[in-house]
PDB file of C-alpha atoms in Angstrom:
ATOM      1  CA  MET A 239      -2.892 -36.313 -28.323  1.00  0.00           C
ATOM      2  CA  LEU A 240      -6.774 -36.871 -28.901  1.00  0.00           C
ATOM      3  CA  ALA A 241      -8.911 -33.315 -29.127  1.00  0.00           C
ATOM      4  CA  ARG A 242     -12.756 -33.623 -29.536  1.00  0.00           C
ATOM      5  CA  THR A 243     -14.918 -30.171 -29.658  1.00  0.00           C
ATOM      6  CA  ARG A 244     -18.603 -29.855 -28.455  1.00  0.00           C
ATOM      7  CA  GLN A 245     -20.781 -26.904 -29.468  1.00  0.00           C
ATOM      8  CA  TYR A 246     -23.197 -25.266 -26.822  1.00  0.00           C
ATOM      9  CA  HIS A 247     -25.908 -22.915 -28.221  1.00  0.00           C
ATOM     10  CA  SER A 248     -27.392 -20.008 -26.420  1.00  0.00           C
ATOM     11  CA  SER A 249     -29.635 -16.867 -27.000  1.00  0.00           C
ATOM     12  CA  SER A 250     -26.178 -14.813 -27.621  1.00  0.00           C
ATOM     13  CA  GLY A 251     -24.723 -17.593 -30.346  1.00  0.00           C
ATOM     14  CA  THR A 252     -22.471 -20.869 -30.494  1.00  0.00           C
ATOM     15  CA  ASN A 253     -20.000 -21.054 -27.807  1.00  0.00           C
ATOM     16  CA  THR A 254     -17.591 -24.249 -28.529  1.00  0.00           C
ATOM     17  CA  LEU A 255     -15.827 -26.259 -25.972  1.00  0.00           C
ATOM     18  CA  VAL A 256     -12.564 -28.143 -27.238  1.00  0.00           C
ATOM     19  CA  PHE A 257     -11.117 -31.256 -24.838  1.00  0.00           C
ATOM     20  CA  LEU A 258      -7.802 -31.089 -25.233  1.00  0.00           C
ATOM     21  CA  GLY A 259      -5.376 -33.957 -24.424  1.00  0.00           C
ATOM     22  CA  ARG A 260      -6.717 -37.725 -23.964  1.00  0.00           C
ATOM     23  CA  HIS A 261     -10.308 -38.124 -23.199  1.00  0.00           C
ATOM     24  CA  ILE A 262     -11.043 -36.982 -20.072  1.00  0.00           C
ATOM     25  CA  ASN A 263     -13.719 -39.166 -19.164  1.00  0.00           C
ATOM     26  CA  SER A 264     -11.399 -42.059 -19.589  1.00  0.00           C
ATOM     27  CA  GLY A 265      -8.481 -40.242 -17.551  1.00  0.00           C
ATOM     28  CA  GLY A 266     -10.024 -41.334 -13.943  1.00  0.00           C
ATOM     29  CA  LEU A 267     -12.809 -39.055 -12.583  1.00  0.00           C
ATOM     30  CA  PHE A 268     -16.022 -41.515 -11.749  1.00  0.00           C
ATOM     31  CA  VAL A 269     -19.036 -44.847 -10.358  1.00  0.00           C
ATOM     32  CA  PRO A 270     -21.945 -46.630  -8.608  1.00  0.00           C
ATOM     33  CA  LYS A 271     -25.207 -44.662  -8.945  1.00  0.00           C
ATOM     34  CA  ARG A 272     -26.492 -43.481  -5.811  1.00  0.00           C
ATOM     35  CA  HIS A 273     -27.665 -39.957  -4.795  1.00  0.00           C
ATOM     36  CA  GLN A 274     -28.200 -38.349  -1.406  1.00  0.00           C
ATOM     37  CA  THR A 275     -30.334 -35.281  -0.644  1.00  0.00           C
ATOM     38  CA  THR A 276     -28.313 -32.591   1.277  1.00  0.00           C
ATOM     39  CA  ILE A 277     -28.544 -28.932   1.727  1.00  0.00           C
ATOM     40  CA  SER A 278     -25.725 -26.870   0.013  1.00  0.00           C
ATOM     41  CA  THR A 279     -23.615 -24.725   1.543  1.00  0.00           C
ATOM     42  CA  SER A 280     -23.030 -20.846   1.056  1.00  0.00           C
ATOM     43  CA  ALA A 281     -20.423 -19.695  -1.215  1.00  0.00           C
ATOM     44  CA  SER A 282     -17.696 -17.006  -0.020  1.00  0.00           C
ATOM     45  CA  SER A 283     -14.797 -17.348  -2.620  1.00  0.00           C
ATOM     46  CA  LEU A 284     -11.718 -15.143  -2.724  1.00  0.00           C
ATOM     47  CA  SER A 285      -8.565 -15.076  -4.845  1.00  0.00           C
ATOM     48  CA  ALA A 286      -5.227 -15.160  -3.095  1.00  0.00           C
ATOM     49  CA  GLU A 287      -4.148 -12.383  -5.124  1.00  0.00           C
ATOM     50  CA  THR A 288      -6.330  -9.825  -3.017  1.00  0.00           C
ATOM     51  CA  ALA A 289      -8.972 -10.553  -0.386  1.00  0.00           C
ATOM     52  CA  THR A 290     -11.619  -9.178  -2.917  1.00  0.00           C
ATOM     53  CA  ALA A 291     -11.358 -10.917  -6.489  1.00  0.00           C
ATOM     54  CA  VAL A 292     -14.736 -12.681  -6.678  1.00  0.00           C
ATOM     55  CA  THR A 293     -17.911 -11.166  -8.211  1.00  0.00           C
ATOM     56  CA  THR A 294     -21.483 -11.764  -8.822  1.00  0.00           C
ATOM     57  CA  GLU A 295     -22.653 -11.727 -12.421  1.00  0.00           C
ATOM     58  CA  SER A 296     -26.250 -11.823 -12.114  1.00  0.00           C
ATOM     59  CA  ALA A 297     -29.333 -11.985  -9.801  1.00  0.00           C
ATOM     60  CA  ALA A 298     -30.732 -14.931 -11.550  1.00  0.00           C
ATOM     61  CA  ASP A 299     -27.384 -16.462 -10.086  1.00  0.00           C
ATOM     62  CA  ILE A 300     -27.699 -15.722  -6.481  1.00  0.00           C
ATOM     63  CA  LEU A 301     -31.652 -16.228  -6.899  1.00  0.00           C
ATOM     64  CA  GLY A 302     -30.927 -19.353  -8.426  1.00  0.00           C
ATOM     65  CA  ASP A 303     -28.009 -20.744  -5.896  1.00  0.00           C
ATOM     66  CA  GLN A 304     -30.275 -19.700  -3.021  1.00  0.00           C
ATOM     67  CA  ASN A 305     -33.289 -21.413  -4.258  1.00  0.00           C
ATOM     68  CA  ILE A 306     -31.695 -24.363  -4.850  1.00  0.00           C
ATOM     69  CA  SER A 307     -29.582 -24.748  -1.393  1.00  0.00           C
ATOM     70  CA  SER A 308     -33.135 -24.689   0.436  1.00  0.00           C
ATOM     71  CA  SER A 309     -34.752 -27.117  -1.855  1.00  0.00           C
ATOM     72  CA  ASN A 310     -34.315 -31.046  -1.496  1.00  0.00           C
ATOM     73  CA  GLN A 311     -31.776 -30.881  -4.668  1.00  0.00           C
ATOM     74  CA  LEU A 312     -30.713 -34.333  -5.195  1.00  0.00           C
ATOM     75  CA  ILE A 313     -26.504 -34.114  -5.011  1.00  0.00           C
ATOM     76  CA  LYS A 314     -24.648 -35.799  -6.873  1.00  0.00           C
ATOM     77  CA  ARG A 315     -22.072 -37.897  -4.906  1.00  0.00           C
ATOM     78  CA  PHE A 316     -19.825 -40.728  -6.079  1.00  0.00           C
ATOM     79  CA  THR A 317     -17.863 -40.596  -9.632  1.00  0.00           C
ATOM     80  CA  ARG A 318     -18.709 -43.247 -12.189  1.00  0.00           C
ATOM     81  CA  ASN A 319     -15.492 -44.857 -11.405  1.00  0.00           C
ATOM     82  CA  GLY A 320     -14.726 -44.124  -7.791  1.00  0.00           C
ATOM     83  CA  VAL A 321     -11.686 -41.836  -8.254  1.00  0.00           C
ATOM     84  CA  PRO A 322     -12.218 -38.604  -6.123  1.00  0.00           C
ATOM     85  CA  LEU A 323     -12.485 -35.037  -8.113  1.00  0.00           C
ATOM     86  CA  ARG A 324      -9.574 -33.540  -8.327  1.00  0.00           C
ATOM     87  CA  MET A 325     -10.598 -30.700 -10.147  1.00  0.00           C
ATOM     88  CA  LEU A 326      -9.367 -27.101 -10.494  1.00  0.00           C
ATOM     89  CA  ILE A 327     -10.882 -23.545 -11.355  1.00  0.00           C
ATOM     90  CA  LEU A 328      -8.943 -21.068 -13.568  1.00  0.00           C
ATOM     91  CA  GLY A 329     -10.269 -17.794 -14.921  1.00  0.00           C
ATOM     92  CA  ALA A 330      -9.056 -14.079 -15.114  1.00  0.00           C
ATOM     93  CA  PRO A 331      -9.855 -12.039 -11.727  1.00  0.00           C
ATOM     94  CA  GLY A 332     -13.768 -11.265 -12.320  1.00  0.00           C
ATOM     95  CA  ALA A 333     -14.665 -13.847 -14.123  1.00  0.00           C
ATOM     96  CA  GLY A 334     -16.912 -15.456 -11.982  1.00  0.00           C
ATOM     97  CA  LYS A 335     -14.520 -18.655 -10.408  1.00  0.00           C
ATOM     98  CA  GLY A 336     -16.867 -18.233  -7.356  1.00  0.00           C
ATOM     99  CA  THR A 337     -20.191 -18.118  -8.349  1.00  0.00           C
ATOM    100  CA  GLN A 338     -19.365 -21.250 -10.367  1.00  0.00           C
ATOM    101  CA  SER A 339     -17.761 -22.808  -7.291  1.00  0.00           C
ATOM    102  CA  SER A 340     -21.290 -22.276  -5.695  1.00  0.00           C
ATOM    103  CA  ARG A 341     -23.478 -23.678  -8.361  1.00  0.00           C
ATOM    104  CA  ILE A 342     -20.928 -26.837  -8.319  1.00  0.00           C
ATOM    105  CA  ARG A 343     -21.348 -27.356  -4.982  1.00  0.00           C
ATOM    106  CA  ASN A 344     -25.497 -27.181  -5.591  1.00  0.00           C
ATOM    107  CA  HIS A 345     -25.428 -29.822  -7.594  1.00  0.00           C
ATOM    108  CA  PHE A 346     -22.415 -31.922  -6.938  1.00  0.00           C
ATOM    109  CA  ALA A 347     -21.129 -33.226  -3.527  1.00  0.00           C
ATOM    110  CA  VAL A 348     -17.498 -31.544  -3.994  1.00  0.00           C
ATOM    111  CA  THR A 349     -15.453 -29.404  -1.667  1.00  0.00           C
ATOM    112  CA  THR A 350     -14.422 -26.092  -2.728  1.00  0.00           C
ATOM    113  CA  ILE A 351     -11.233 -25.194  -1.163  1.00  0.00           C
ATOM    114  CA  SER A 352     -10.890 -21.066  -1.895  1.00  0.00           C
ATOM    115  CA  SER A 353      -7.506 -20.039  -1.355  1.00  0.00           C
ATOM    116  CA  GLY A 354      -8.489 -16.620  -0.540  1.00  0.00           C
ATOM    117  CA  ASP A 355     -10.836 -18.000   2.184  1.00  0.00           C
ATOM    118  CA  VAL A 356      -7.588 -19.763   3.552  1.00  0.00           C
ATOM    119  CA  LEU A 357      -5.651 -16.896   3.571  1.00  0.00           C
ATOM    120  CA  ARG A 358      -8.644 -14.556   5.118  1.00  0.00           C
ATOM    121  CA  ARG A 359      -9.205 -17.503   8.138  1.00  0.00           C
ATOM    122  CA  ASN A 360      -5.498 -17.710   8.707  1.00  0.00           C
ATOM    123  CA  ILE A 361      -5.190 -13.832   8.892  1.00  0.00           C
ATOM    124  CA  LEU A 362      -8.183 -13.419  10.992  1.00  0.00           C
ATOM    125  CA  GLU A 363      -7.050 -16.027  13.670  1.00  0.00           C
ATOM    126  CA  GLN A 364      -3.297 -14.346  13.532  1.00  0.00           C
ATOM    127  CA  THR A 365      -1.799 -18.066  12.881  1.00  0.00           C
ATOM    128  CA  PRO A 366       1.954 -17.925  12.181  1.00  0.00           C
ATOM    129  CA  ALA A 367       0.789 -18.115   8.639  1.00  0.00           C
ATOM    130  CA  GLY A 368      -1.726 -15.654   8.701  1.00  0.00           C
ATOM    131  CA  GLN A 369       0.808 -13.004  10.301  1.00  0.00           C
ATOM    132  CA  GLN A 370       3.131 -13.214   7.337  1.00  0.00           C
ATOM    133  CA  ALA A 371       0.572 -13.353   4.835  1.00  0.00           C
ATOM    134  CA  GLN A 372      -1.243 -10.196   6.345  1.00  0.00           C
ATOM    135  CA  VAL A 373       2.323  -8.609   5.305  1.00  0.00           C
ATOM    136  CA  SER A 374       2.391  -8.966   1.864  1.00  0.00           C
ATOM    137  CA  VAL A 375      -1.835  -8.290   1.468  1.00  0.00           C
ATOM    138  CA  ALA A 376      -0.836  -5.108   3.637  1.00  0.00           C
ATOM    139  CA  ARG A 377       1.545  -3.909   0.864  1.00  0.00           C
ATOM    140  CA  GLY A 378      -0.750  -5.242  -2.173  1.00  0.00           C
ATOM    141  CA  GLU A 379       1.948  -7.874  -3.039  1.00  0.00           C
ATOM    142  CA  LEU A 380       1.123 -11.656  -3.846  1.00  0.00           C
ATOM    143  CA  VAL A 381       1.529 -14.237  -0.971  1.00  0.00           C
ATOM    144  CA  PRO A 382       4.747 -16.120  -1.067  1.00  0.00           C
ATOM    145  CA  ASP A 383       4.684 -19.340  -3.246  1.00  0.00           C
ATOM    146  CA  ASN A 384       6.064 -21.760  -0.030  1.00  0.00           C
ATOM    147  CA  LEU A 385       3.546 -19.743   2.102  1.00  0.00           C
ATOM    148  CA  ILE A 386       0.341 -20.456   0.335  1.00  0.00           C
ATOM    149  CA  VAL A 387       1.500 -23.964  -0.679  1.00  0.00           C
ATOM    150  CA  SER A 388       1.897 -24.989   3.008  1.00  0.00           C
ATOM    151  CA  LEU A 389      -1.384 -23.667   3.742  1.00  0.00           C
ATOM    152  CA  ILE A 390      -3.150 -25.332   0.654  1.00  0.00           C
ATOM    153  CA  ARG A 391      -1.502 -28.512   1.658  1.00  0.00           C
ATOM    154  CA  ASN A 392      -2.734 -28.333   4.937  1.00  0.00           C
ATOM    155  CA  GLU A 393      -6.512 -27.835   3.785  1.00  0.00           C
ATOM    156  CA  LEU A 394      -6.004 -30.820   1.255  1.00  0.00           C
ATOM    157  CA  GLU A 395      -4.689 -33.035   4.027  1.00  0.00           C
ATOM    158  CA  THR A 396      -8.140 -32.416   6.283  1.00  0.00           C
ATOM    159  CA  ILE A 397     -10.339 -33.754   3.379  1.00  0.00           C
ATOM    160  CA  GLN A 398      -8.574 -36.678   2.195  1.00  0.00           C
ATOM    161  CA  SER A 399     -10.990 -38.560  -0.456  1.00  0.00           C
ATOM    162  CA  SER A 400     -13.394 -36.020  -1.015  1.00  0.00           C
ATOM    163  CA  ASN A 401     -14.096 -34.989  -4.061  1.00  0.00           C
ATOM    164  CA  TRP A 402     -12.517 -31.093  -4.394  1.00  0.00           C
ATOM    165  CA  LEU A 403     -12.502 -28.172  -6.123  1.00  0.00           C
ATOM    166  CA  LEU A 404      -9.630 -25.417  -5.675  1.00  0.00           C
ATOM    167  CA  ASP A 405     -10.502 -22.141  -6.318  1.00  0.00           C
ATOM    168  CA  GLY A 406      -7.493 -19.047  -6.502  1.00  0.00           C
ATOM    169  CA  PHE A 407      -4.612 -21.881  -6.816  1.00  0.00           C
ATOM    170  CA  PRO A 408      -2.676 -22.523  -8.109  1.00  0.00           C
ATOM    171  CA  ARG A 409      -1.402 -19.265  -9.616  1.00  0.00           C
ATOM    172  CA  ASN A 410       1.527 -19.437 -11.333  1.00  0.00           C
ATOM    173  CA  LEU A 411       4.161 -22.918 -12.560  1.00  0.00           C
ATOM    174  CA  ALA A 412       5.805 -22.939  -9.861  1.00  0.00           C
ATOM    175  CA  GLN A 413       2.736 -23.363  -7.545  1.00  0.00           C
ATOM    176  CA  ALA A 414       0.834 -26.153 -10.352  1.00  0.00           C
ATOM    177  CA  GLN A 415       4.844 -28.297  -9.800  1.00  0.00           C
ATOM    178  CA  ALA A 416       4.277 -27.985  -5.942  1.00  0.00           C
ATOM    179  CA  LEU A 417       0.921 -29.044  -6.187  1.00  0.00           C
ATOM    180  CA  ASP A 418       1.237 -31.818  -8.179  1.00  0.00           C
ATOM    181  CA  GLN A 419       4.328 -33.065  -6.076  1.00  0.00           C
ATOM    182  CA  MET A 420       1.490 -32.752  -3.032  1.00  0.00           C
ATOM    183  CA  LEU A 421      -1.034 -35.057  -5.121  1.00  0.00           C
ATOM    184  CA  LEU A 422       1.011 -37.745  -6.678  1.00  0.00           C
ATOM    185  CA  ALA A 423       2.621 -38.491  -2.916  1.00  0.00           C
ATOM    186  CA  THR A 424      -1.017 -39.809  -2.379  1.00  0.00           C
ATOM    187  CA  ASP A 425      -1.764 -41.457  -5.782  1.00  0.00           C
ATOM    188  CA  GLN A 426      -4.564 -39.028  -6.314  1.00  0.00           C
ATOM    189  CA  PRO A 427      -3.062 -36.680  -9.332  1.00  0.00           C
ATOM    190  CA  LEU A 428      -5.271 -33.805 -10.513  1.00  0.00           C
ATOM    191  CA  ASN A 429      -8.123 -35.099 -13.198  1.00  0.00           C
ATOM    192  CA  ALA A 430     -10.036 -32.027 -14.737  1.00  0.00           C
ATOM    193  CA  VAL A 431      -8.917 -28.164 -15.077  1.00  0.00           C
ATOM    194  CA  VAL A 432     -11.764 -26.013 -15.924  1.00  0.00           C
ATOM    195  CA  ASN A 433     -11.031 -22.462 -17.579  1.00  0.00           C
ATOM    196  CA  LEU A 434     -13.727 -19.778 -17.382  1.00  0.00           C
ATOM    197  CA  ASN A 435     -13.275 -17.842 -21.004  1.00  0.00           C
ATOM    198  CA  VAL A 436     -15.045 -14.250 -20.159  1.00  0.00           C
ATOM    199  CA  PRO A 437     -14.718 -11.242 -22.451  1.00  0.00           C
ATOM    200  CA  GLU A 438     -12.552  -8.857 -20.975  1.00  0.00           C
ATOM    201  CA  HIS A 439     -15.044  -5.522 -21.389  1.00  0.00           C
ATOM    202  CA  VAL A 440     -17.418  -7.874 -19.757  1.00  0.00           C
ATOM    203  CA  ILE A 441     -15.442  -8.182 -16.361  1.00  0.00           C
ATOM    204  CA  LEU A 442     -14.294  -5.167 -16.657  1.00  0.00           C
ATOM    205  CA  ASN A 443     -18.335  -4.102 -16.426  1.00  0.00           C
ATOM    206  CA  ARG A 444     -18.643  -5.994 -13.236  1.00  0.00           C
ATOM    207  CA  ILE A 445     -15.166  -4.644 -11.396  1.00  0.00           C
ATOM    208  CA  ILE A 446     -16.429  -1.134 -12.064  1.00  0.00           C
ATOM    209  CA  GLU A 447     -19.448  -1.792 -10.346  1.00  0.00           C
ATOM    210  CA  ARG A 448     -18.322  -4.021  -7.607  1.00  0.00           C
ATOM    211  CA  TYR A 449     -18.678  -3.545  -3.476  1.00  0.00           C
ATOM    212  CA  VAL A 450     -17.404  -5.855  -1.007  1.00  0.00           C
ATOM    213  CA  HIS A 451     -17.817  -6.776   2.477  1.00  0.00           C
ATOM    214  CA  VAL A 452     -13.949  -7.637   3.196  1.00  0.00           C
ATOM    215  CA  PRO A 453     -14.495  -9.656   6.382  1.00  0.00           C
ATOM    216  CA  SER A 454     -16.686 -12.152   4.993  1.00  0.00           C
ATOM    217  CA  GLY A 455     -15.826 -12.104   1.162  1.00  0.00           C
ATOM    218  CA  ARG A 456     -19.770 -11.148   0.270  1.00  0.00           C
ATOM    219  CA  VAL A 457     -19.320  -9.204  -3.285  1.00  0.00           C
ATOM    220  CA  TYR A 458     -22.315  -6.963  -4.292  1.00  0.00           C
ATOM    221  CA  ASN A 459     -22.875  -5.747  -7.816  1.00  0.00           C
ATOM    222  CA  LEU A 460     -24.942  -1.952  -8.453  1.00  0.00           C
ATOM    223  CA  THR A 461     -26.544  -3.699 -11.276  1.00  0.00           C
ATOM    224  CA  TYR A 462     -27.515  -7.378 -10.818  1.00  0.00           C
ATOM    225  CA  ASN A 463     -27.270  -7.861  -7.079  1.00  0.00           C
ATOM    226  CA  PRO A 464     -26.867  -4.830  -5.372  1.00  0.00           C
ATOM    227  CA  PRO A 465     -27.057  -4.631  -1.565  1.00  0.00           C
ATOM    228  CA  LYS A 466     -30.642  -3.703   0.158  1.00  0.00           C
ATOM    229  CA  VAL A 467     -28.951  -0.483   1.694  1.00  0.00           C
ATOM    230  CA  PRO A 468     -26.480   1.032  -0.784  1.00  0.00           C
ATOM    231  CA  GLY A 469     -22.877   0.988   1.024  1.00  0.00           C
ATOM    232  CA  VAL A 470     -24.433  -1.688   3.527  1.00  0.00           C
ATOM    233  CA  ASP A 471     -23.482  -5.210   3.562  1.00  0.00           C
ATOM    234  CA  ASP A 472     -27.160  -7.057   4.001  1.00  0.00           C
ATOM    235  CA  ILE A 473     -25.984  -9.651   6.797  1.00  0.00           C
ATOM    236  CA  THR A 474     -24.028  -7.292   9.039  1.00  0.00           C
ATOM    237  CA  GLY A 475     -25.217  -3.604   8.527  1.00  0.00           C
ATOM    238  CA  GLU A 476     -21.224  -3.082   8.199  1.00  0.00           C
ATOM    239  CA  LEU A 477     -20.169  -0.545   5.355  1.00  0.00           C
ATOM    240  CA  LEU A 478     -19.126  -2.112   2.629  1.00  0.00           C
ATOM    241  CA  GLU A 479     -15.854  -1.213  -0.025  1.00  0.00           C
ATOM    242  CA  HIS A 480     -15.114  -0.636  -3.431  1.00  0.00           C
ATOM    243  CA  ARG A 481     -11.284  -0.690  -4.333  1.00  0.00           C
ATOM    244  CA  PRO A 482      -9.485   1.672  -4.905  1.00  0.00           C
ATOM    245  CA  ASP A 483      -7.852  -0.222  -8.016  1.00  0.00           C
ATOM    246  CA  ASP A 484     -11.102  -1.416  -9.604  1.00  0.00           C
ATOM    247  CA  ASN A 485     -10.961   1.072 -12.091  1.00  0.00           C
ATOM    248  CA  PRO A 486     -10.081   0.414 -16.188  1.00  0.00           C
ATOM    249  CA  GLU A 487      -6.390   1.129 -15.501  1.00  0.00           C
ATOM    250  CA  SER A 488      -5.930  -0.967 -12.676  1.00  0.00           C
ATOM    251  CA  PHE A 489      -7.768  -3.535 -14.007  1.00  0.00           C
ATOM    252  CA  LYS A 490      -5.756  -3.285 -17.297  1.00  0.00           C
ATOM    253  CA  ARG A 491      -2.315  -3.998 -15.217  1.00  0.00           C
ATOM    254  CA  ARG A 492      -3.992  -6.538 -13.252  1.00  0.00           C
ATOM    255  CA  LEU A 493      -5.297  -8.625 -16.353  1.00  0.00           C
ATOM    256  CA  GLN A 494      -1.829  -8.514 -17.890  1.00  0.00           C
ATOM    257  CA  GLN A 495       0.229 -10.080 -14.681  1.00  0.00           C
ATOM    258  CA  TYR A 496      -2.807 -11.989 -14.913  1.00  0.00           C
ATOM    259  CA  HIS A 497      -1.973 -13.727 -18.307  1.00  0.00           C
ATOM    260  CA  ALA A 498       1.851 -13.488 -17.967  1.00  0.00           C
ATOM    261  CA  LEU A 499       1.092 -15.898 -14.927  1.00  0.00           C
ATOM    262  CA  THR A 500      -1.713 -18.264 -16.189  1.00  0.00           C
ATOM    263  CA  GLU A 501      -0.450 -18.716 -20.053  1.00  0.00           C
ATOM    264  CA  PRO A 502       2.478 -21.269 -19.148  1.00  0.00           C
ATOM    265  CA  LEU A 503      -0.439 -22.557 -16.519  1.00  0.00           C
ATOM    266  CA  LEU A 504      -2.618 -23.664 -19.310  1.00  0.00           C
ATOM    267  CA  GLU A 505      -0.400 -24.576 -21.693  1.00  0.00           C
ATOM    268  CA  TYR A 506       0.838 -27.152 -18.525  1.00  0.00           C
ATOM    269  CA  TYR A 507      -2.719 -28.359 -17.733  1.00  0.00           C
ATOM    270  CA  ARG A 508      -3.011 -28.617 -21.487  1.00  0.00           C
ATOM    271  CA  LYS A 509      -0.274 -30.744 -22.274  1.00  0.00           C
ATOM    272  CA  ALA A 510      -1.162 -32.844 -19.561  1.00  0.00           C
ATOM    273  CA  GLY A 511      -4.364 -33.643 -20.828  1.00  0.00           C
ATOM    274  CA  VAL A 512      -6.625 -32.513 -18.174  1.00  0.00           C
ATOM    275  CA  LEU A 513      -7.733 -28.751 -19.342  1.00  0.00           C
ATOM    276  CA  ALA A 514     -11.525 -28.282 -20.647  1.00  0.00           C
ATOM    277  CA  SER A 515     -12.107 -24.113 -21.518  1.00  0.00           C
ATOM    278  CA  PHE A 516     -16.275 -22.797 -21.368  1.00  0.00           C
ATOM    279  CA  ALA A 517     -16.715 -19.770 -22.999  1.00  0.00           C
ATOM    280  CA  GLY A 518     -19.559 -17.106 -22.375  1.00  0.00           C
ATOM    281  CA  ASP A 519     -20.359 -13.789 -21.399  1.00  0.00           C
ATOM    282  CA  THR A 520     -22.396 -14.590 -18.105  1.00  0.00           C
ATOM    283  CA  SER A 521     -22.485 -17.585 -15.618  1.00  0.00           C
ATOM    284  CA  ASP A 522     -26.100 -18.551 -17.088  1.00  0.00           C
ATOM    285  CA  ILE A 523     -24.205 -19.300 -20.332  1.00  0.00           C
ATOM    286  CA  ILE A 524     -21.390 -20.891 -18.845  1.00  0.00           C
ATOM    287  CA  PHE A 525     -22.827 -23.109 -16.336  1.00  0.00           C
ATOM    288  CA  PRO A 526     -25.038 -25.279 -18.287  1.00  0.00           C
ATOM    289  CA  GLN A 527     -21.692 -26.383 -20.091  1.00  0.00           C
ATOM    290  CA  LEU A 528     -20.017 -26.752 -16.772  1.00  0.00           C
ATOM    291  CA  LYS A 529     -22.186 -29.116 -15.438  1.00  0.00           C
ATOM    292  CA  GLU A 530     -22.905 -30.981 -18.465  1.00  0.00           C
ATOM    293  CA  PHE A 531     -19.070 -31.498 -18.306  1.00  0.00           C
ATOM    294  CA  LEU A 532     -19.681 -32.578 -14.277  1.00  0.00           C
ATOM    295  CA  ASP A 533     -22.526 -34.839 -15.094  1.00  0.00           C
ATOM    296  CA  GLU A 534     -20.655 -36.909 -17.401  1.00  0.00           C
ATOM    297  CA  ARG A 535     -18.566 -37.699 -14.624  1.00  0.00           C
ATOM    298  CA  PHE A 536     -20.869 -38.413 -11.393  1.00  0.00           C
ATOM    299  CA  GLU A 537     -23.800 -40.859 -11.162  1.00  0.00           C
TER     300      GLU A 537
END
């Protein structure tokens, strides 16, 4: 197994990125150089654990994404070797997966599939799968593996050869193995897994100040991204909700559960040679690292 490290310098110090396993840039991502102009869609990403697991870290995240989306930003569409991007984004609840997914879409032609969005849509449409999922969500339970695997399979079948990024799935080793079986059947295995490493005390501060518009998944932070009218969604005027378990005690329990499920998952992808970890307190620190990682794979 090969390993290489790269250091990134920021105002808060030096971050080290470790690529474990075979050299990722030779493992199948990339191709002909062509750029086209497009306007990115807005981000609304929730985890499968709940309907409100995304957080916004800074006003710069929101304003930066809006400015890029409304400009003639050149979107990189093609990987260097012609193999579509098959990527996962992992991180603890509140680590900023939704924010990073949004920023990625502003620079690269990548379709984002959020398991939380998929669940919420099916629940709202009252599909058979949505009705089953609603029972689990109402009980505060995780959606059964077979149900979420089936929903994700349906989503992947609709986008076929497009570059894609999965957010919120897989959440455990069984789901990861099921996903691998899906992808191997079409001879398009995962070729990148990104882990966001954000200090726990930073995530806790975000969660405590987090308010959510549940139907849309829009998330506000009282410090960095407050609603225009306190307690009210900017778009619909509907009331925002603060989750009862967005508190230090509940957060610690959720984090323990996350680590128990995710550590085997990280080891699984580490052994597969597709895992890259990015560390930082904010997405303004992490995203430049992530963008450079993807720039090496796109033209």
